[in-house]
mmCIF file of C-alpha atoms in Angstrom:
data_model
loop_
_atom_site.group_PDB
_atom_site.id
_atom_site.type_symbol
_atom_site.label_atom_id
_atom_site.label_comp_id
_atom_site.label_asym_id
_atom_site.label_seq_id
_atom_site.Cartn_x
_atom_site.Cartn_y
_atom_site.Cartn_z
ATOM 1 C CA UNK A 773 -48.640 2.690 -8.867
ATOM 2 C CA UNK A 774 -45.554 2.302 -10.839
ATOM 3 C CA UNK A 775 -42.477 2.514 -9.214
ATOM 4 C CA UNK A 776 -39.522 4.899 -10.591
ATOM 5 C CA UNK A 777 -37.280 1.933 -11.866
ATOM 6 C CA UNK A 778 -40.610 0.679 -13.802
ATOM 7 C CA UNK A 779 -41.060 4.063 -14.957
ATOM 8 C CA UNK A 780 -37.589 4.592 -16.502
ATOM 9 C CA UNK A 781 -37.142 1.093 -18.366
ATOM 10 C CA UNK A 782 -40.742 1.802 -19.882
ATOM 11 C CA UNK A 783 -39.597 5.541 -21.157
ATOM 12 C CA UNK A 784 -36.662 4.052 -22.286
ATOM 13 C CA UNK A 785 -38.149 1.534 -24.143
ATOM 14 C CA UNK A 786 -40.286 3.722 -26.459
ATOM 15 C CA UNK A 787 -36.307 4.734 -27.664
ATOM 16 C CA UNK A 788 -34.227 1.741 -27.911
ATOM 17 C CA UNK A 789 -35.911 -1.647 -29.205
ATOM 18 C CA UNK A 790 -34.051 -5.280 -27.971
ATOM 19 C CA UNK A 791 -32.298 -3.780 -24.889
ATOM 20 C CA UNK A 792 -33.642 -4.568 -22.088
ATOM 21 C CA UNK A 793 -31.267 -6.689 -20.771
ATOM 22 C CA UNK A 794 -28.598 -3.437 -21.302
ATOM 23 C CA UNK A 795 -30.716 -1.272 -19.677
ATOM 24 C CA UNK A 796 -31.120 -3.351 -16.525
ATOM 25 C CA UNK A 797 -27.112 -3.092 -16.514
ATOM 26 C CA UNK A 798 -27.185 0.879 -16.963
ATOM 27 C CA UNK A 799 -29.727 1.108 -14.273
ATOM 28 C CA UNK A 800 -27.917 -1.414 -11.872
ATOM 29 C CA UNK A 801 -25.063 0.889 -12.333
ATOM 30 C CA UNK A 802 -26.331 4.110 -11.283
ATOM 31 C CA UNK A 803 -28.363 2.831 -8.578
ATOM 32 C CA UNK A 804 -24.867 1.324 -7.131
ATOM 33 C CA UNK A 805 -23.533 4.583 -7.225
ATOM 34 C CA UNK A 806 -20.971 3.734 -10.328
ATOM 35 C CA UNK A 807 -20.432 4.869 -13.765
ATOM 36 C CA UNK A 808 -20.689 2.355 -16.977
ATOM 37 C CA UNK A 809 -18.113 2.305 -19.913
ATOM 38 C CA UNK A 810 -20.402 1.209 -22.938
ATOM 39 C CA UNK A 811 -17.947 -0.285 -25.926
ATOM 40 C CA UNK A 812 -19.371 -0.739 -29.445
ATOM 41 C CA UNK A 813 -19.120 -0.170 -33.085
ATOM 42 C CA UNK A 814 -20.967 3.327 -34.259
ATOM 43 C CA UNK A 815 -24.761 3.348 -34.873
ATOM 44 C CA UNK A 816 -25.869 0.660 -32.261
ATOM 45 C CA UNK A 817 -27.280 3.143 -29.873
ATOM 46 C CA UNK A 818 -24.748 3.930 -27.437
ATOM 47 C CA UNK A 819 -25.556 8.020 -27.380
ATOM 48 C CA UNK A 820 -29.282 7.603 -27.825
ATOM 49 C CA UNK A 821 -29.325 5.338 -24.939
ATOM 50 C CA UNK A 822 -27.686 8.028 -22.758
ATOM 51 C CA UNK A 823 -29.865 10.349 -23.688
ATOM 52 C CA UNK A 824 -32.883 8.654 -22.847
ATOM 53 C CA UNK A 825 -31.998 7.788 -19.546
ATOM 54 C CA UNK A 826 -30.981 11.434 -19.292
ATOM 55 C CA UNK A 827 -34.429 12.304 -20.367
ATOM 56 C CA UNK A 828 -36.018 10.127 -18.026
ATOM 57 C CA UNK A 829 -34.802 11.853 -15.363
ATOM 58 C CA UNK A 830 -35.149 15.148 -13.771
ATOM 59 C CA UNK A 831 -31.564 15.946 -13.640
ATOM 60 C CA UNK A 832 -28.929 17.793 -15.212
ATOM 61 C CA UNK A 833 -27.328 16.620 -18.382
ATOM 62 C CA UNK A 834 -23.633 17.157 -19.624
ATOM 63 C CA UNK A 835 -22.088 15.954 -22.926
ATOM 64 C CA UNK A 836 -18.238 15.978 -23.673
ATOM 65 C CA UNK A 837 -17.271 15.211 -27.186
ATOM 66 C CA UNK A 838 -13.455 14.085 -26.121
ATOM 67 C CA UNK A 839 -11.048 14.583 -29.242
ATOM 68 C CA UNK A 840 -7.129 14.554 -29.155
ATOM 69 C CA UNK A 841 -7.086 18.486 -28.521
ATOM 70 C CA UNK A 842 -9.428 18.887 -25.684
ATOM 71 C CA UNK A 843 -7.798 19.679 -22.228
ATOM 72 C CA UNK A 844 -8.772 18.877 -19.080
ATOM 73 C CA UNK A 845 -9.886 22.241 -18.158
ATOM 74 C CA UNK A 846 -12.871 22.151 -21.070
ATOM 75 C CA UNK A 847 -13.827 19.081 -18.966
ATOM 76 C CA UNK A 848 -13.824 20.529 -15.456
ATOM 77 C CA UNK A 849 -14.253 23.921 -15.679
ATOM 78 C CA UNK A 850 -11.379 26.476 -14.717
ATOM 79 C CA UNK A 851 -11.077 30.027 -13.453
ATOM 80 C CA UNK A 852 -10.746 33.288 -15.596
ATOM 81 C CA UNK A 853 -9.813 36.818 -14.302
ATOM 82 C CA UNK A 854 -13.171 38.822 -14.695
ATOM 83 C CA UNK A 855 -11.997 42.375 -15.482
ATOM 84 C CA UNK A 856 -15.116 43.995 -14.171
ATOM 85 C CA UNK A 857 -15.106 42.251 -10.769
ATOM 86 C CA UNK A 858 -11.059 42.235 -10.689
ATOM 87 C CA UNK A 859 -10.988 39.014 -9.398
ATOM 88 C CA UNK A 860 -10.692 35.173 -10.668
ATOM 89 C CA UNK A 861 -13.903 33.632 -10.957
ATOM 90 C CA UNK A 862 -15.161 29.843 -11.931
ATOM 91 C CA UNK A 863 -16.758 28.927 -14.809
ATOM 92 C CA UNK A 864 -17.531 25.234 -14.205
ATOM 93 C CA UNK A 865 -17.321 22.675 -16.985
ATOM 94 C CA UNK A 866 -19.645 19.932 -18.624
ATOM 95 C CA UNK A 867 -18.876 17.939 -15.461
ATOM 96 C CA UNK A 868 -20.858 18.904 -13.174
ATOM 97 C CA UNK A 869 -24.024 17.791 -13.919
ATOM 98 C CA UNK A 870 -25.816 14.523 -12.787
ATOM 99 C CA UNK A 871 -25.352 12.200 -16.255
ATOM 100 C CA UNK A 872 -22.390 12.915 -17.805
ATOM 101 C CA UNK A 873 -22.032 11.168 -21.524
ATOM 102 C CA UNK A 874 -18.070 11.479 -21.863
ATOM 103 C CA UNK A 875 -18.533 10.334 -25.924
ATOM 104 C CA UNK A 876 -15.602 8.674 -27.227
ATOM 105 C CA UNK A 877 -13.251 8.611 -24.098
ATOM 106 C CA UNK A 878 -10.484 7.298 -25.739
ATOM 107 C CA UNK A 879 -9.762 9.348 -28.158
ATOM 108 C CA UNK A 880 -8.714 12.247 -25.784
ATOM 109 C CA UNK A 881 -4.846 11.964 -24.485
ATOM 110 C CA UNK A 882 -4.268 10.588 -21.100
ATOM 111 C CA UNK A 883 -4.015 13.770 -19.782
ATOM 112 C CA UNK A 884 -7.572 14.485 -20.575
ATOM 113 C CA UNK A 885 -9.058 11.246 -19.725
ATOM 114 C CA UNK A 886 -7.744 11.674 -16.304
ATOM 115 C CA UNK A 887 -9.345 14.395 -15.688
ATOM 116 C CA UNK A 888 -12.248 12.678 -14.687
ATOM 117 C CA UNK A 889 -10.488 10.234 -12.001
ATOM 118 C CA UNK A 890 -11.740 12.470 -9.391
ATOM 119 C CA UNK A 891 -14.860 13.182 -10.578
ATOM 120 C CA UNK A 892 -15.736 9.491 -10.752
ATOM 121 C CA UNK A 893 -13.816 8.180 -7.634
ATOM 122 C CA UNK A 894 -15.185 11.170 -5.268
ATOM 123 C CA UNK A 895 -17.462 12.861 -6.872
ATOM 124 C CA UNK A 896 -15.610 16.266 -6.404
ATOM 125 C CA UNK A 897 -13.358 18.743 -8.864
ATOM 126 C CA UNK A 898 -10.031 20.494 -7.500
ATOM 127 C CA UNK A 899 -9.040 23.016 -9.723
ATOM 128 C CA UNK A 900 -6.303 25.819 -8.548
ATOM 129 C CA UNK A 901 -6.354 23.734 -5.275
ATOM 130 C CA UNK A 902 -10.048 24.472 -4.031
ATOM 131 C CA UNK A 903 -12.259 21.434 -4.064
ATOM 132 C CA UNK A 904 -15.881 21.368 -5.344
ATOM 133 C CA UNK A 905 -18.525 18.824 -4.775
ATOM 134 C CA UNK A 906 -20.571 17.375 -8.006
ATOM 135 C CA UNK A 907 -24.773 17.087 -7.269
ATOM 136 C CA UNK A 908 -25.418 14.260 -6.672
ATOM 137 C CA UNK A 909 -26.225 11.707 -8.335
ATOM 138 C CA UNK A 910 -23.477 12.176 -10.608
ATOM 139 C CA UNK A 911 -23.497 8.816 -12.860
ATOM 140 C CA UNK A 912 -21.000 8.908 -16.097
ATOM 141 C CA UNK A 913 -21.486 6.921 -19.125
ATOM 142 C CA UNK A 914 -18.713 6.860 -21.182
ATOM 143 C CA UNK A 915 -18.248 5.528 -24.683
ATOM 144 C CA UNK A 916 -16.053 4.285 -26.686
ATOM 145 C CA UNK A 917 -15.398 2.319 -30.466
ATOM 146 C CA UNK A 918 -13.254 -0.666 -30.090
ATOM 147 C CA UNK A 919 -12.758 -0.952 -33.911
ATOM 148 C CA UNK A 920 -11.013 2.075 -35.098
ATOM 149 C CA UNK A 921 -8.279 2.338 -32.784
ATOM 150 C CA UNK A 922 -6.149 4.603 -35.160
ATOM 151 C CA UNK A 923 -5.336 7.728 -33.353
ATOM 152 C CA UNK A 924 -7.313 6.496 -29.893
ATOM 153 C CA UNK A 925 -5.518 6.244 -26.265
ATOM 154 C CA UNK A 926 -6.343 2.964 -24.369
ATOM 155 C CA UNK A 927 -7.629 4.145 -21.223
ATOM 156 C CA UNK A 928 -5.076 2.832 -18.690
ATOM 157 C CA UNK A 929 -5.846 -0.117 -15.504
ATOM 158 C CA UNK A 930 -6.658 2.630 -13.332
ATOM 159 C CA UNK A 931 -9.190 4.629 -15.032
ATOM 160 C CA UNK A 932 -10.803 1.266 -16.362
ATOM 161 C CA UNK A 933 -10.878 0.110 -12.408
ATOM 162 C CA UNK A 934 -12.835 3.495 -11.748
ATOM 163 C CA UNK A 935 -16.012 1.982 -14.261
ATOM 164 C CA UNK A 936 -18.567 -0.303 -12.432
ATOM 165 C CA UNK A 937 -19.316 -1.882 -15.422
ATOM 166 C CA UNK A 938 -18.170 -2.020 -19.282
ATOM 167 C CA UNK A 939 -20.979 -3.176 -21.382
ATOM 168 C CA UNK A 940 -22.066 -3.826 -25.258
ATOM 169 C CA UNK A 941 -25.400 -3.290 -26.786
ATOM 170 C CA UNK A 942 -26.726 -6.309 -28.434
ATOM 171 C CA UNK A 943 -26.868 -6.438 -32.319
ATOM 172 C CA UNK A 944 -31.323 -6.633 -33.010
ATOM 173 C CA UNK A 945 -33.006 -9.110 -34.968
ATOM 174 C CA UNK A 946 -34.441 -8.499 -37.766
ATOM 175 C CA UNK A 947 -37.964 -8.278 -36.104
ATOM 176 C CA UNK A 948 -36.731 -5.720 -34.075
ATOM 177 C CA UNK A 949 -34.966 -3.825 -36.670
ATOM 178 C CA UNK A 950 -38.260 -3.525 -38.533
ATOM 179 C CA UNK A 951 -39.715 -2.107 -35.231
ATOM 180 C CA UNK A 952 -36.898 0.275 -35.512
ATOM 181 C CA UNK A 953 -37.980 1.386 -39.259
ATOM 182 C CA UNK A 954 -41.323 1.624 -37.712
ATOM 183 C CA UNK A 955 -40.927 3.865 -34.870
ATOM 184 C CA UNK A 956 -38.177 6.027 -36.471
ATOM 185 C CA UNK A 957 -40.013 6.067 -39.955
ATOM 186 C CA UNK A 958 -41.999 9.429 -39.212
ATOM 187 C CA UNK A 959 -40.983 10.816 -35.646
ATOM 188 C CA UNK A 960 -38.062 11.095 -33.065
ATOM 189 C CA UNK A 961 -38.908 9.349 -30.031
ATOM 190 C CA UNK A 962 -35.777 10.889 -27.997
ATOM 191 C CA UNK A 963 -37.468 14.346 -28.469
ATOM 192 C CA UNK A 964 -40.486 13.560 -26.858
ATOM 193 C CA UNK A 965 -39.585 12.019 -23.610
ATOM 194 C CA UNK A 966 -40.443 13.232 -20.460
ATOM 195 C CA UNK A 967 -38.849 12.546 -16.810
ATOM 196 C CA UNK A 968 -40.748 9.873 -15.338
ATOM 197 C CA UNK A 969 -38.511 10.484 -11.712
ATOM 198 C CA UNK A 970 -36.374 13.202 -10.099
ATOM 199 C CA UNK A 971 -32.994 13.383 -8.547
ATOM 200 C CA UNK A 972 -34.132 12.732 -5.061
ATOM 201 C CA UNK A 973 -36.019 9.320 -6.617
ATOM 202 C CA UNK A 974 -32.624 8.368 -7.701
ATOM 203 C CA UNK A 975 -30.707 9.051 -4.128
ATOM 204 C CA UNK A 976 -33.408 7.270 -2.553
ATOM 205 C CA UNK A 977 -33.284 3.736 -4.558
ATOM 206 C CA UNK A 978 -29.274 4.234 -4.373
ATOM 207 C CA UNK A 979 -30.360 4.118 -0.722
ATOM 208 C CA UNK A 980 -32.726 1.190 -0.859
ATOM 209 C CA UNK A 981 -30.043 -0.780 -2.783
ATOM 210 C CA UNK A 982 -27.523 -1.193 0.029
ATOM 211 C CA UNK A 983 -30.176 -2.003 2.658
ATOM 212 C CA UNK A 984 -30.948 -4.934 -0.288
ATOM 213 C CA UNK A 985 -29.838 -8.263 2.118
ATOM 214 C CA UNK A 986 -26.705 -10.551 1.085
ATOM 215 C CA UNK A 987 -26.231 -13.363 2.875
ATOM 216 C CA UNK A 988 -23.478 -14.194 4.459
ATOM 217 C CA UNK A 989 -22.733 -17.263 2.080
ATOM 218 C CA UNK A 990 -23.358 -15.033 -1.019
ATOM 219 C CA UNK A 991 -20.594 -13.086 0.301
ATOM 220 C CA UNK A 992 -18.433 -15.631 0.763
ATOM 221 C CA UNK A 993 -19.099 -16.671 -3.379
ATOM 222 C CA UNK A 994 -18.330 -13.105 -4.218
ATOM 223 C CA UNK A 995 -14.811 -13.063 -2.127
ATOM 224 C CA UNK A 996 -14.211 -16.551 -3.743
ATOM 225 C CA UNK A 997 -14.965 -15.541 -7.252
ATOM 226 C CA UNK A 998 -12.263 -12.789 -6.676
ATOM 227 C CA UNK A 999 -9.659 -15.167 -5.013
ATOM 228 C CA UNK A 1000 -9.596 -17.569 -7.895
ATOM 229 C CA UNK A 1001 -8.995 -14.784 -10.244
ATOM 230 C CA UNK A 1002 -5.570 -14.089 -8.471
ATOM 231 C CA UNK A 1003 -4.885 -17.949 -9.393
ATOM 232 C CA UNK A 1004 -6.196 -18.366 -12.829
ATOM 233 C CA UNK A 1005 -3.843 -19.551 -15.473
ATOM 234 C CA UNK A 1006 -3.268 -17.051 -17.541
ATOM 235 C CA UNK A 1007 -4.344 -14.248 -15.801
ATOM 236 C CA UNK A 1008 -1.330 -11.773 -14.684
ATOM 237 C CA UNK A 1009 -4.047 -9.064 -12.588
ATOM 238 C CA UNK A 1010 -7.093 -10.456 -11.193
ATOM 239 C CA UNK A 1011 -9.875 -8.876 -9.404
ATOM 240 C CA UNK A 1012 -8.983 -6.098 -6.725
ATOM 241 C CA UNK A 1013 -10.693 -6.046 -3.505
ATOM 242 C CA UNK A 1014 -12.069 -2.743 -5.234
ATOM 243 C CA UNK A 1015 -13.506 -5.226 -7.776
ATOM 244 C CA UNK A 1016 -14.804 -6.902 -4.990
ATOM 245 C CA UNK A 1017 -17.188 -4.295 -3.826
ATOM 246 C CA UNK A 1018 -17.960 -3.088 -7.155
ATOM 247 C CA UNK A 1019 -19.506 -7.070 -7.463
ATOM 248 C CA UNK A 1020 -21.491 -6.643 -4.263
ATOM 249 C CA UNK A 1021 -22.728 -3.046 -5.573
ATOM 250 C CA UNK A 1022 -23.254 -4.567 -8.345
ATOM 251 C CA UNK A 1023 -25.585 -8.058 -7.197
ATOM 252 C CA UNK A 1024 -27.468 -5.957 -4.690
ATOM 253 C CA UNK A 1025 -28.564 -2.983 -7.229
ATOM 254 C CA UNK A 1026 -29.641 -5.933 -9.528
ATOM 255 C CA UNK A 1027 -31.895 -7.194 -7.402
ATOM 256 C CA UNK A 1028 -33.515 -4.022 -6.668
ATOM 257 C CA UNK A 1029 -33.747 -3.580 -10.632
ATOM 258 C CA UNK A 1030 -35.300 -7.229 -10.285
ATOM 259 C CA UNK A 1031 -37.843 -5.864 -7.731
ATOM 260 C CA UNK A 1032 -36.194 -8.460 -5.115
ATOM 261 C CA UNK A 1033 -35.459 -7.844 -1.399
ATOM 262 C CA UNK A 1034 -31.573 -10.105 -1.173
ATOM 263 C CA UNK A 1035 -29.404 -11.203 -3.849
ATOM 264 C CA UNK A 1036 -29.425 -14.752 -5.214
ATOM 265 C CA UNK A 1037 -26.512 -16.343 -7.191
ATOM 266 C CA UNK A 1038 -28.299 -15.744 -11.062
ATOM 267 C CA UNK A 1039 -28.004 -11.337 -9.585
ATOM 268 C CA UNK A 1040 -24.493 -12.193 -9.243
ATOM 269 C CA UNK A 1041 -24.114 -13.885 -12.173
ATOM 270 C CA UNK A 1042 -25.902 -11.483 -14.194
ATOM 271 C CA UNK A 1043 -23.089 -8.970 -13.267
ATOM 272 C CA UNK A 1044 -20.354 -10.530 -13.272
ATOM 273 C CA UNK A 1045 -18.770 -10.513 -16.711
ATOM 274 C CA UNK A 1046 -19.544 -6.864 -17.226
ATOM 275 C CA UNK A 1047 -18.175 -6.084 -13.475
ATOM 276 C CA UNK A 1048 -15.134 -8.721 -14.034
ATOM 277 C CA UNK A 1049 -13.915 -8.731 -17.605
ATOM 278 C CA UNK A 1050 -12.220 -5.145 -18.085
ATOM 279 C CA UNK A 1051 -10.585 -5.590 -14.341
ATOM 280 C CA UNK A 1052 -8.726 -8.934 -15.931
ATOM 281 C CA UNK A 1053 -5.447 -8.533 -17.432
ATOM 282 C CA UNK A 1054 -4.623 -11.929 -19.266
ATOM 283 C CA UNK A 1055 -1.218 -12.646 -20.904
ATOM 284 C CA UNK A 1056 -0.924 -12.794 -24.573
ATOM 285 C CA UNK A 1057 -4.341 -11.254 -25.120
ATOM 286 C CA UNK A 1058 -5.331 -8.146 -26.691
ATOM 287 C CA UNK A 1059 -8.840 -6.908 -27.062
ATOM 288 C CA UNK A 1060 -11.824 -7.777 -24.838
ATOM 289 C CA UNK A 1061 -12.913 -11.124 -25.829
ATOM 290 C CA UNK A 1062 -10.172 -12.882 -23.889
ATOM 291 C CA UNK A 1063 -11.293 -10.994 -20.941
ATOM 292 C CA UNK A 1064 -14.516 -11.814 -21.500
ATOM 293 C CA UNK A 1065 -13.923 -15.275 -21.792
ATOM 294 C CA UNK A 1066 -11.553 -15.503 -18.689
ATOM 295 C CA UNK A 1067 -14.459 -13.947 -16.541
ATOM 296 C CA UNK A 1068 -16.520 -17.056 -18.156
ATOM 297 C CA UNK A 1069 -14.278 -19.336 -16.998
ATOM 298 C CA UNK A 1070 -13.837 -17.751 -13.892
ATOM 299 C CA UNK A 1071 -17.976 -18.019 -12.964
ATOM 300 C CA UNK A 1072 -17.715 -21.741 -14.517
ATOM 301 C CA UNK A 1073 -14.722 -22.161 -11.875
ATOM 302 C CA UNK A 1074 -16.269 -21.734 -9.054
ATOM 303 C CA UNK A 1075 -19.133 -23.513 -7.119
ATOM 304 C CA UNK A 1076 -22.316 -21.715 -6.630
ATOM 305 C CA UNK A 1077 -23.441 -22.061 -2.576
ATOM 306 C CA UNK A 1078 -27.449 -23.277 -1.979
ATOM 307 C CA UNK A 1079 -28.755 -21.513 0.306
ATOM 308 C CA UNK A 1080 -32.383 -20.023 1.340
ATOM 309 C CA UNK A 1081 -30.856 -16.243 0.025
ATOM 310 C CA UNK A 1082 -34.019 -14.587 2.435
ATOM 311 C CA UNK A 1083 -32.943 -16.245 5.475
ATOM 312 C CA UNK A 1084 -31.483 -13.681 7.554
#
């Protein structure tokens, strides 16, 4: 019998053609519980892949198109006198849902983007003072274009710090664009996907992924990989103890992605750079591929441990 992770890469796969590797990272993220910042130039997939993992669930689905005039309000809902009732009632916004695509965070003011601090750190939404719990799972996937910055807000430390994982798609080969032509030539693929998994499939592998076993001397290569970030040359904010757990999260959903029971150095290296990078902030350095490449030299930095990773 196929199991739900199985299930979803394979629906997802009829969509998207050449990212596996990207969808191992989206699933890793929700299964840890976080939400995923995917940066790229327009027309490599970044909505389409939302929307199939959407699809591929049994959940509820949100979209926010975020533009320089939205408030905070069309994001979280707010309340409205109802003249019949004579009272204020709620009318909750796009946010709560289970997969949120917040499309082109950065082009909504600061104001706006923090809206969804909350919602991503605790998965609730105060507005007027009463708190409200999101369903869970409640996973966001936010995009944004690192090319046109013209008229964009940077999202600041803190509401980067609240993302898992920021990730790119990778650019297909011309094999696989063909198989693109092919599959898009005379149907839409998105349209006809069907959930492979429910909500309560989801909570349970979120489940399964903390019970996946780290031993103690993998921990002690996470703590150390965060450590000599604090020292790097170079490197004015390294990785919080938040970033920290976010790597654990991280290297144990990974595994479970990888159908393993304990996490081995190559899970934690697999997430590293995406869990790392954006949580860097190196001197003189604008743009992501100096954070990338300090997280490169970070992993390079330190020693790997050998260990038997299933000895308990």
């Amino acid at each position: 019998m196929q199991t739900p992770i199985a299930a979803i890469k394979q629906n997802i796969e009829k969509v998207l053609v050449g990212q596996e590797a990207v969808t191992d990272l989206l699933l890793t993220a929700l299964l840890a519980g976080g939400h995923v910042l995917v940066e790229d130039v327009p027309g490599m997939g970044k909505t389409v892949m939302a929307r199939a993992l959407a699809r591929s669930i049994s959940a509820g689905f949100g979209r926010v198109q975020f533009t320089p005039d939205l408030l905070p309000s069309d994001v979280t809902g707010l309340n409205f006198f109802d003249q019949q009732r004579s009272e204020f009632v709620f009318s909750p916004g796009p946010v709560f849902c289970n997969i949120l695509l917040a499309d082109e965070i950065n082009r909504a003011t600061p104001r706006t983007q923090s809206s969804l601090l909350e919602c991503m750190a605790e998965g609730t939404v105060t507005v007027d003072g009463v708190t409200r719990e999101l369903p869970p799972p409640f996973f966001v996937i936010a995009t944004q274009n690192p090319v046109e910055t013209l008229g964009t807000y940077p999202l600041p430390e803190a509401q980067l710090d609240r993302f898992l994982m920021r990730i790119s798609m990778a650019p297909p080969s011309q094999e696989q664009e063909v198989a693109i032509l092919e599959r898009f030539r005379s149907s839409e693929p998105l349209m006809e996907l069907q959930p492979v998994c429910t909500q309560e499939d989801i909570l349970s592998l979120q489940k399964q992924a903390r019970e996946i076993f780290v031993h103690k001397a993998m921990l002690s290569y996470i703590a150390s990989l965060s450590q000599a970030s604090r020292g790097m040359k170079g490197v004015e904010l390294g990785v919080s103890p938040r970033g920290t757990l976010a790597l654990l999260r991280a290297s144990q959903s990974y595994a479970l992605v990888q159908g393993r029971e304990f996490v081995s150095p190559e899970d934690v290296k697999a997430v590293a750079e995406p869990v790392i990078a954006h949580r860097l902030s190196v001197s003189g350095v604008t743009g992501t591929a100096g954070q990338k490449k300090a997280a490169e030299d970070l992993l390079s930095s330190v020693t790997v441990p050998t260990e038997d990773w299933g000895n308990r």
